């Protein structure tokens, strides 16, 4: 019996999950246990040596000068906007079809979120929609590399240059993805715009065992400034030059992330293997649209997201649930229609693609620990649903 199956048998009954954090841990158990024990031995829980070591290794991985660790991916976005000195009333362009964190910090800082639409096939922020939303108050664009592939950064950088805008890449779902420019230059997600942000939330592609985040910055001064803001605005202890926040990556999390970073490329390949399997098994079914891959970006498949064309998505979700297969809706309500963002004055029909996707998308389980048997059971079940409902 393979090691993993054996361990599973001892520790718990196998269930299909959206992500399998425990199974992933078991493969690295000795190394991770040792890394955690090491932090406890030194009891250097805040800003211990692993934090700086991880930051250097992460910067090297992404081929950028500075990685600045912080407490979570939402803080990373906030720190980016504070570091760039965005001010009350400045407009920040953000896709409506994304996780709330992206827009939340804009509102929190008293900036104005300007929601724009996404591409119906790739789910990514649509350059034309950005262009149409630029005003004299626009200061920044926040492209989100949703589900694991890069937005069209070449087009976005052109727009940003033409209007002198900052570009803050939210790469919480796409760490490790790579964008290829038309001249052949390749850059990692998060290192293309002015600043990149990411999250190490446990279920993210590079997840820790709690909350964590980081920023990617090429510019030395901006990196320093963000680091200072993340540490109560102090360059020297108890001397506060800027109004800052408390946003640090725990030493324990950094120690775990150092071990897992070495596996990141391997994790990306495993997720791609699942996506390839789904593509092959579920292709050519008119009732479903499979996730489209950008020609100029690699994909790290944080999510594998179907569009349900000719039937109610919730019926498929229930059918799968009855067979013990989880599936998730990322995200059921576009941000411009969320209650908390009503005051910005959007109404239904303003961003039709985002609204349509919110009603149709369904994400299947995808992670690093799936066996073919599990994947086949999932795709057979999807096909069975379609056949049962005369949709195949
Ligand atoms: C997860 C996520 C965030 C926030 O990260 P946290 O670490 O949970 O704060 C931001 N943006 C996107 C697109 C995300 O998926």
Coordinates of C-alpha atoms and ligand atoms in Angstrom, one line a residue:
X1 CA 0.0 0.0 0.0
X2 CA 1.4 3.4 -0.8
X3 CA 2.6 5.4 2.2
X4 CA -0.1 8.0 2.0
X5 CA -3.0 5.6 1.7
X6 CA -1.5 3.7 4.6
X7 CA -1.3 6.8 6.7
X8 CA -4.8 7.8 5.7
X9 CA -6.1 4.5 6.9
X10 CA -4.6 4.9 10.3
X11 CA -5.5 8.5 10.8
X12 CA -9.0 9.0 9.3
X13 CA -11.4 7.8 6.7
X14 CA -10.8 9.2 3.3
X15 CA -13.2 11.9 2.2
X16 CA -13.1 14.1 -0.9
X17 CA -12.2 17.6 0.0
X18 CA -11.8 20.9 -1.8
X19 CA -8.2 20.9 -0.4
X20 CA -6.3 18.3 1.6
X21 CA -4.1 20.2 4.0
X22 CA -3.5 17.2 6.3
X23 CA -2.5 14.9 3.4
X24 CA -0.1 17.6 2.1
X25 CA 1.4 17.9 5.6
X26 CA 2.0 14.2 6.0
X27 CA 4.3 14.3 3.0
X28 CA 6.5 16.9 4.7
X29 CA 5.8 15.9 8.3
X30 CA 9.4 15.4 9.5
X31 CA 10.7 18.6 8.0
X32 CA 7.8 20.7 9.1
X33 CA 7.8 19.3 12.6
X34 CA 11.5 20.0 12.9
X35 CA 11.0 23.6 11.6
X36 CA 8.3 24.2 14.2
X37 CA 10.3 22.6 17.0
X38 CA 13.3 24.8 16.0
X39 CA 11.2 28.0 16.4
X40 CA 10.0 26.8 19.8
X41 CA 13.6 26.0 20.9
X42 CA 14.7 29.5 20.1
X43 CA 11.4 31.0 21.3
X44 CA 11.9 33.9 18.9
X45 CA 8.3 34.1 17.8
X46 CA 8.2 37.6 16.4
X47 CA 10.7 38.6 13.6
X48 CA 12.8 35.5 14.3
X49 CA 15.5 34.5 11.8
X50 CA 13.1 32.4 9.7
X51 CA 11.2 35.5 8.7
X52 CA 14.1 37.2 7.0
X53 CA 15.3 33.9 5.5
X54 CA 11.9 33.2 4.0
X55 CA 11.6 36.7 2.6
X56 CA 15.0 36.3 0.8
X57 CA 14.0 32.9 -0.6
X58 CA 10.6 34.2 -1.7
X59 CA 12.2 37.2 -3.4
X60 CA 14.6 34.9 -5.1
X61 CA 11.8 32.5 -6.2
X62 CA 10.0 35.4 -7.8
X63 CA 13.1 37.0 -9.2
X64 CA 12.5 40.4 -7.6
X65 CA 14.6 42.5 -5.2
X66 CA 12.3 42.6 -2.2
X67 CA 9.6 40.4 -0.6
X68 CA 8.1 42.1 2.5
X69 CA 6.3 39.6 4.7
X70 CA 3.2 40.7 6.5
X71 CA 0.2 39.2 8.5
X72 CA -2.1 38.3 5.7
X73 CA -3.0 39.0 2.1
X74 CA -5.6 41.6 3.0
X75 CA -3.0 43.6 4.9
X76 CA -0.6 43.2 2.0
X77 CA -3.1 45.1 -0.2
X78 CA -3.6 47.7 2.5
X79 CA 0.1 48.2 3.0
X80 CA 0.6 48.6 -0.7
X81 CA -2.0 51.4 -0.9
X82 CA -0.6 53.1 2.2
X83 CA 3.0 52.8 0.9
X84 CA 1.9 54.4 -2.4
X85 CA 0.3 57.2 -0.3
X86 CA -3.2 56.9 -1.9
X87 CA -5.4 59.5 -0.4
X88 CA -9.1 60.0 0.5
X89 CA -11.1 60.4 -2.7
X90 CA -8.5 58.7 -4.9
X91 CA -10.2 56.2 -7.2
X92 CA -8.9 52.7 -7.4
X93 CA -10.0 50.4 -10.2
X94 CA -10.8 46.8 -9.2
X95 CA -12.7 43.9 -10.8
X96 CA -16.1 43.2 -9.3
X97 CA -15.7 39.5 -9.7
X98 CA -13.1 38.7 -7.0
X99 CA -12.8 38.0 -3.3
X100 CA -13.9 40.9 -1.1
X101 CA -10.5 41.6 0.3
X102 CA -9.4 43.4 -2.8
X103 CA -12.0 46.1 -2.5
X104 CA -12.4 46.1 1.3
X105 CA -9.1 47.8 1.9
X106 CA -9.9 50.4 -0.7
X107 CA -13.0 51.3 1.2
X108 CA -11.3 51.1 4.6
X109 CA -8.7 53.6 3.6
X110 CA -11.3 56.1 2.4
X111 CA -10.4 55.6 -1.2
X112 CA -13.1 55.0 -3.8
X113 CA -13.4 51.5 -5.3
X114 CA -14.4 51.7 -9.0
X115 CA -15.7 48.3 -10.0
X116 CA -15.1 47.1 -13.5
X117 CA -16.1 44.0 -15.5
X118 CA -14.1 40.9 -16.3
X119 CA -13.6 38.7 -19.4
X120 CA -16.4 36.1 -19.7
X121 CA -14.0 33.2 -20.6
X122 CA -11.0 33.9 -18.4
X123 CA -12.8 35.6 -15.5
X124 CA -10.0 38.2 -15.4
X125 CA -10.2 42.0 -15.3
X126 CA -11.1 43.3 -18.8
X127 CA -8.6 46.0 -20.1
X128 CA -11.4 47.7 -22.1
X129 CA -13.5 48.0 -18.9
X130 CA -10.5 49.6 -17.2
X131 CA -10.1 52.1 -20.0
X132 CA -13.8 53.0 -19.8
X133 CA -13.6 53.7 -16.1
X134 CA -10.6 56.0 -15.9
X135 CA -11.2 59.6 -14.6
X136 CA -9.0 62.5 -13.5
X137 CA -9.2 61.0 -9.9
X138 CA -8.0 57.5 -10.9
X139 CA -4.8 56.6 -9.1
X140 CA -4.4 52.9 -9.3
X141 CA -5.5 49.6 -10.9
X142 CA -5.7 46.4 -8.9
X143 CA -5.7 43.5 -11.3
X144 CA -6.5 40.2 -9.6
X145 CA -4.9 37.1 -11.1
X146 CA -8.1 35.2 -10.3
X147 CA -8.1 31.4 -10.0
X148 CA -4.4 31.1 -10.8
X149 CA -3.5 32.9 -14.1
X150 CA -2.3 36.3 -14.8
X151 CA -4.6 39.1 -16.1
X152 CA -3.5 40.7 -19.4
X153 CA -0.6 42.6 -17.8
X154 CA 0.8 43.9 -21.0
X155 CA -2.4 45.7 -21.8
X156 CA -2.8 46.8 -18.2
X157 CA 0.7 48.2 -18.0
X158 CA 0.1 50.2 -21.3
X159 CA -3.1 51.7 -19.8
X160 CA -1.3 52.5 -16.5
X161 CA 1.6 54.2 -18.3
X162 CA -0.7 56.3 -20.5
X163 CA -2.5 57.6 -17.4
X164 CA 0.3 57.5 -14.8
X165 CA -1.4 55.0 -12.6
X166 CA 0.0 52.5 -10.1
X167 CA -0.6 48.9 -10.7
X168 CA -1.1 46.7 -7.6
X169 CA -1.2 43.0 -8.5
X170 CA -3.3 40.9 -6.2
X171 CA -1.6 37.5 -6.7
X172 CA -3.2 35.8 -3.7
X173 CA -4.4 33.0 -6.0
X174 CA -1.6 32.9 -8.5
X175 CA 1.8 32.7 -6.8
X176 CA 4.2 31.0 -9.1
X177 CA 2.3 31.8 -12.3
X178 CA 4.4 33.4 -15.1
X179 CA 3.4 36.0 -17.6
X180 CA 5.1 36.2 -21.1
X181 CA 5.2 39.6 -22.8
X182 CA 5.0 39.9 -26.6
X183 CA 8.8 40.4 -26.8
X184 CA 9.3 37.1 -25.0
X185 CA 10.2 38.5 -21.6
X186 CA 8.8 36.4 -18.7
X187 CA 7.9 37.7 -15.3
X188 CA 6.4 36.1 -12.3
X189 CA 2.9 37.1 -11.1
X190 CA 3.2 39.9 -8.5
X191 CA 6.4 41.3 -10.0
X192 CA 5.0 43.0 -13.1
X193 CA 3.2 46.0 -11.7
X194 CA 4.3 48.7 -9.1
X195 CA 3.7 46.3 -6.2
X196 CA 2.5 42.7 -5.9
X197 CA 0.6 41.2 -3.0
X198 CA 0.0 37.7 -1.9
X199 CA -1.6 35.5 0.8
X200 CA -0.5 32.4 2.6
X201 CA -3.9 31.6 3.9
X202 CA -3.8 27.8 4.5
X203 CA -5.8 26.8 1.4
X204 CA -3.8 29.1 -1.0
X205 CA -1.3 27.4 -3.3
X206 CA 1.5 28.3 -0.9
X207 CA -0.3 28.1 2.4
X208 CA 0.9 28.3 5.9
X209 CA -0.7 27.0 9.1
X210 CA -2.6 30.2 10.0
X211 CA -2.6 33.6 8.4
X212 CA 0.3 35.1 6.4
X213 CA 1.0 37.4 3.5
X214 CA 3.7 39.3 1.6
X215 CA 4.4 42.1 -0.9
X216 CA 6.7 42.0 -3.8
X217 CA 8.5 45.3 -4.6
X218 CA 11.3 46.1 -7.0
X219 CA 11.9 49.7 -5.7
X220 CA 14.2 49.9 -2.7
X221 CA 12.6 53.0 -1.1
X222 CA 9.0 51.7 -1.5
X223 CA 10.0 48.3 0.0
X224 CA 11.6 50.0 3.0
X225 CA 8.6 52.3 3.5
X226 CA 6.1 49.4 3.4
X227 CA 8.3 47.5 5.8
X228 CA 8.3 50.5 8.2
X229 CA 4.5 50.9 7.9
X230 CA 4.0 47.2 8.6
X231 CA 5.9 47.7 11.9
X232 CA 4.1 50.6 13.5
X233 CA 5.7 53.1 11.3
X234 CA 9.0 52.9 13.1
X235 CA 12.5 52.8 11.6
X236 CA 14.0 52.9 15.1
X237 CA 12.2 51.2 17.9
X238 CA 9.8 53.6 19.7
X239 CA 10.4 56.4 17.1
X240 CA 7.4 56.5 14.8
X241 CA 7.9 58.4 11.5
X242 CA 4.7 57.2 9.9
X243 CA 1.3 56.1 11.0
X244 CA 1.7 52.4 10.7
X245 CA 0.0 49.1 11.5
X246 CA 1.0 45.9 13.2
X247 CA 1.2 43.4 10.4
X248 CA 3.9 40.8 10.8
X249 CA 4.4 37.2 9.6
X250 CA 4.9 34.9 12.6
X251 CA 8.3 33.2 12.8
X252 CA 6.5 29.9 13.0
X253 CA 4.6 30.5 9.8
X254 CA 7.8 31.7 8.1
X255 CA 9.5 28.5 9.2
X256 CA 6.7 26.4 7.7
X257 CA 6.7 28.4 4.5
X258 CA 10.4 27.9 4.0
X259 CA 9.8 24.2 3.8
X260 CA 6.7 24.5 1.6
X261 CA 8.3 27.1 -0.8
X262 CA 10.7 24.3 -2.0
X263 CA 7.6 22.3 -3.0
X264 CA 5.7 25.2 -4.8
X265 CA 6.7 24.2 -8.3
X266 CA 5.8 20.6 -7.6
X267 CA 2.4 21.8 -6.2
X268 CA 1.8 23.8 -9.4
X269 CA 2.5 20.7 -11.5
X270 CA 0.1 18.6 -9.5
X271 CA -2.7 21.1 -9.8
X272 CA -2.1 21.3 -13.5
X273 CA -2.3 17.5 -13.7
X274 CA -5.8 17.7 -12.1
X275 CA -6.8 20.5 -14.5
X276 CA -5.6 18.5 -17.5
X277 CA -7.6 15.5 -16.4
X278 CA -10.8 17.6 -15.9
X279 CA -10.2 19.3 -19.3
X280 CA -9.9 15.9 -21.0
X281 CA -12.9 14.3 -19.3
X282 CA -15.3 17.2 -19.4
X283 CA -14.4 18.8 -22.8
X284 CA -16.9 19.0 -25.6
X285 CA -20.0 19.1 -23.4
X286 CA -22.2 21.9 -24.5
X287 CA -23.8 22.3 -21.1
X288 CA -20.5 23.3 -19.6
X289 CA -17.7 25.7 -20.4
X290 CA -14.3 24.8 -19.1
X291 CA -11.9 27.4 -17.8
X292 CA -10.0 29.1 -20.6
X293 CA -6.3 29.4 -20.4
X294 CA -4.6 32.7 -21.2
X295 CA -2.1 32.3 -24.1
X296 CA 0.4 34.6 -22.4
X297 CA 0.3 33.3 -18.8
X298 CA 0.9 30.0 -17.2
X299 CA -1.8 28.7 -14.9
X300 CA -1.3 27.5 -11.3
X301 CA -5.0 26.4 -11.0
X302 CA -5.8 27.7 -7.5
X303 CA -9.4 26.9 -8.7
X304 CA -10.8 24.9 -11.5
X305 CA -14.0 26.7 -12.3
X306 CA -16.8 25.5 -14.6
X307 CA -19.4 27.7 -16.2
X308 CA -22.8 26.0 -16.1
X309 CA -24.5 27.1 -19.3
X310 CA -27.8 25.3 -19.7
X311 CA -28.8 24.3 -16.2
X312 CA -29.0 25.5 -12.6
X313 CA -25.5 25.4 -11.1
X314 CA -27.0 24.6 -7.6
X315 CA -28.6 21.4 -9.0
X316 CA -25.1 20.1 -10.0
X317 CA -23.7 21.3 -6.7
X318 CA -26.4 19.3 -4.8
X319 CA -26.0 16.2 -7.1
X320 CA -22.3 16.1 -6.3
X321 CA -22.8 16.8 -2.6
X322 CA -25.2 13.7 -2.5
X323 CA -22.2 11.6 -3.7
X324 CA -19.8 13.1 -1.1
X325 CA -18.2 15.5 -3.6
X326 CA -17.8 19.1 -2.4
X327 CA -17.8 22.0 -4.8
X328 CA -17.8 25.7 -4.2
X329 CA -19.1 28.9 -5.6
X330 CA -16.3 31.5 -5.9
X331 CA -18.1 34.0 -5.7
X332 CA -21.9 34.1 -5.6
X333 CA -22.4 37.9 -5.5
X334 CA -20.2 40.4 -7.5
X335 CA -18.7 43.1 -5.2
X336 CA -20.6 46.0 -6.9
X337 CA -23.8 44.4 -5.7
X338 CA -22.7 43.5 -2.2
X339 CA -24.7 45.3 0.6
X340 CA -21.5 46.8 2.1
X341 CA -20.7 48.5 -1.2
X342 CA -24.1 49.9 -2.0
X343 CA -23.2 53.4 -1.1
X344 CA -21.0 53.5 -4.2
X345 CA -24.1 53.6 -6.3
X346 CA -24.0 50.5 -8.5
X347 CA -27.1 48.7 -9.6
X348 CA -27.9 45.4 -11.2
X349 CA -27.0 45.4 -14.9
X350 CA -24.0 47.7 -14.4
X351 CA -21.4 44.9 -14.9
X352 CA -23.2 42.2 -16.8
X353 CA -20.4 39.7 -17.1
X354 CA -19.6 39.7 -13.4
X355 CA -23.2 39.3 -12.6
X356 CA -23.6 36.4 -15.1
X357 CA -20.5 34.6 -13.8
X358 CA -21.6 34.9 -10.2
X359 CA -24.8 33.0 -11.2
X360 CA -23.0 30.3 -13.2
X361 CA -19.7 29.4 -11.8
X362 CA -18.9 26.2 -9.9
X363 CA -15.4 25.2 -8.7
X364 CA -14.4 21.5 -8.5
X365 CA -12.0 20.1 -5.9
X366 CA -8.4 20.7 -6.9
X367 CA -5.3 20.3 -4.8
X368 CA -2.0 18.6 -4.5
X369 CA -3.1 15.2 -3.1
X370 CA -5.6 13.9 -5.5
X371 CA -5.4 10.4 -7.0
X372 CA -6.8 9.6 -10.4
X373 CA -9.5 7.4 -8.9
X374 CA -10.9 10.4 -7.1
X375 CA -10.8 12.6 -10.1
X376 CA -12.5 10.0 -12.3
X377 CA -15.2 9.6 -9.7
X378 CA -15.8 13.4 -9.8
X379 CA -15.9 13.7 -13.6
X380 CA -18.0 10.5 -13.9
X381 CA -20.4 12.1 -11.5
X382 CA -20.6 15.4 -13.4
X383 CA -21.3 13.4 -16.6
X384 CA -23.9 11.3 -14.8
X385 CA -25.7 14.5 -13.7
X386 CA -25.8 15.8 -17.3
X387 CA -27.0 12.4 -18.6
X388 CA -29.7 12.1 -15.9
X389 CA -31.0 15.6 -16.8
X390 CA -30.8 15.1 -20.6
X391 CA -28.0 17.7 -20.8
X392 CA -25.3 15.6 -22.3
Ligands
LIG1 C1 -7.3 35.1 -0.2 C2 -7.4 36.3 -1.0 C3 -7.1 37.6 -0.4 C4 -6.9 37.8 1.0 O1 -5.9 37.1 1.7 P1 -6.0 36.8 3.2 O2 -4.7 36.3 3.5 O3 -7.1 35.9 3.5 O4 -6.2 38.1 3.9 C5 -7.0 38.7 -1.3 N1 -7.4 38.6 -2.6 C6 -7.7 37.4 -3.1 C7 -8.0 37.4 -4.6 C8 -7.7 36.3 -2.4 O5 -8.1 35.1 -2.9

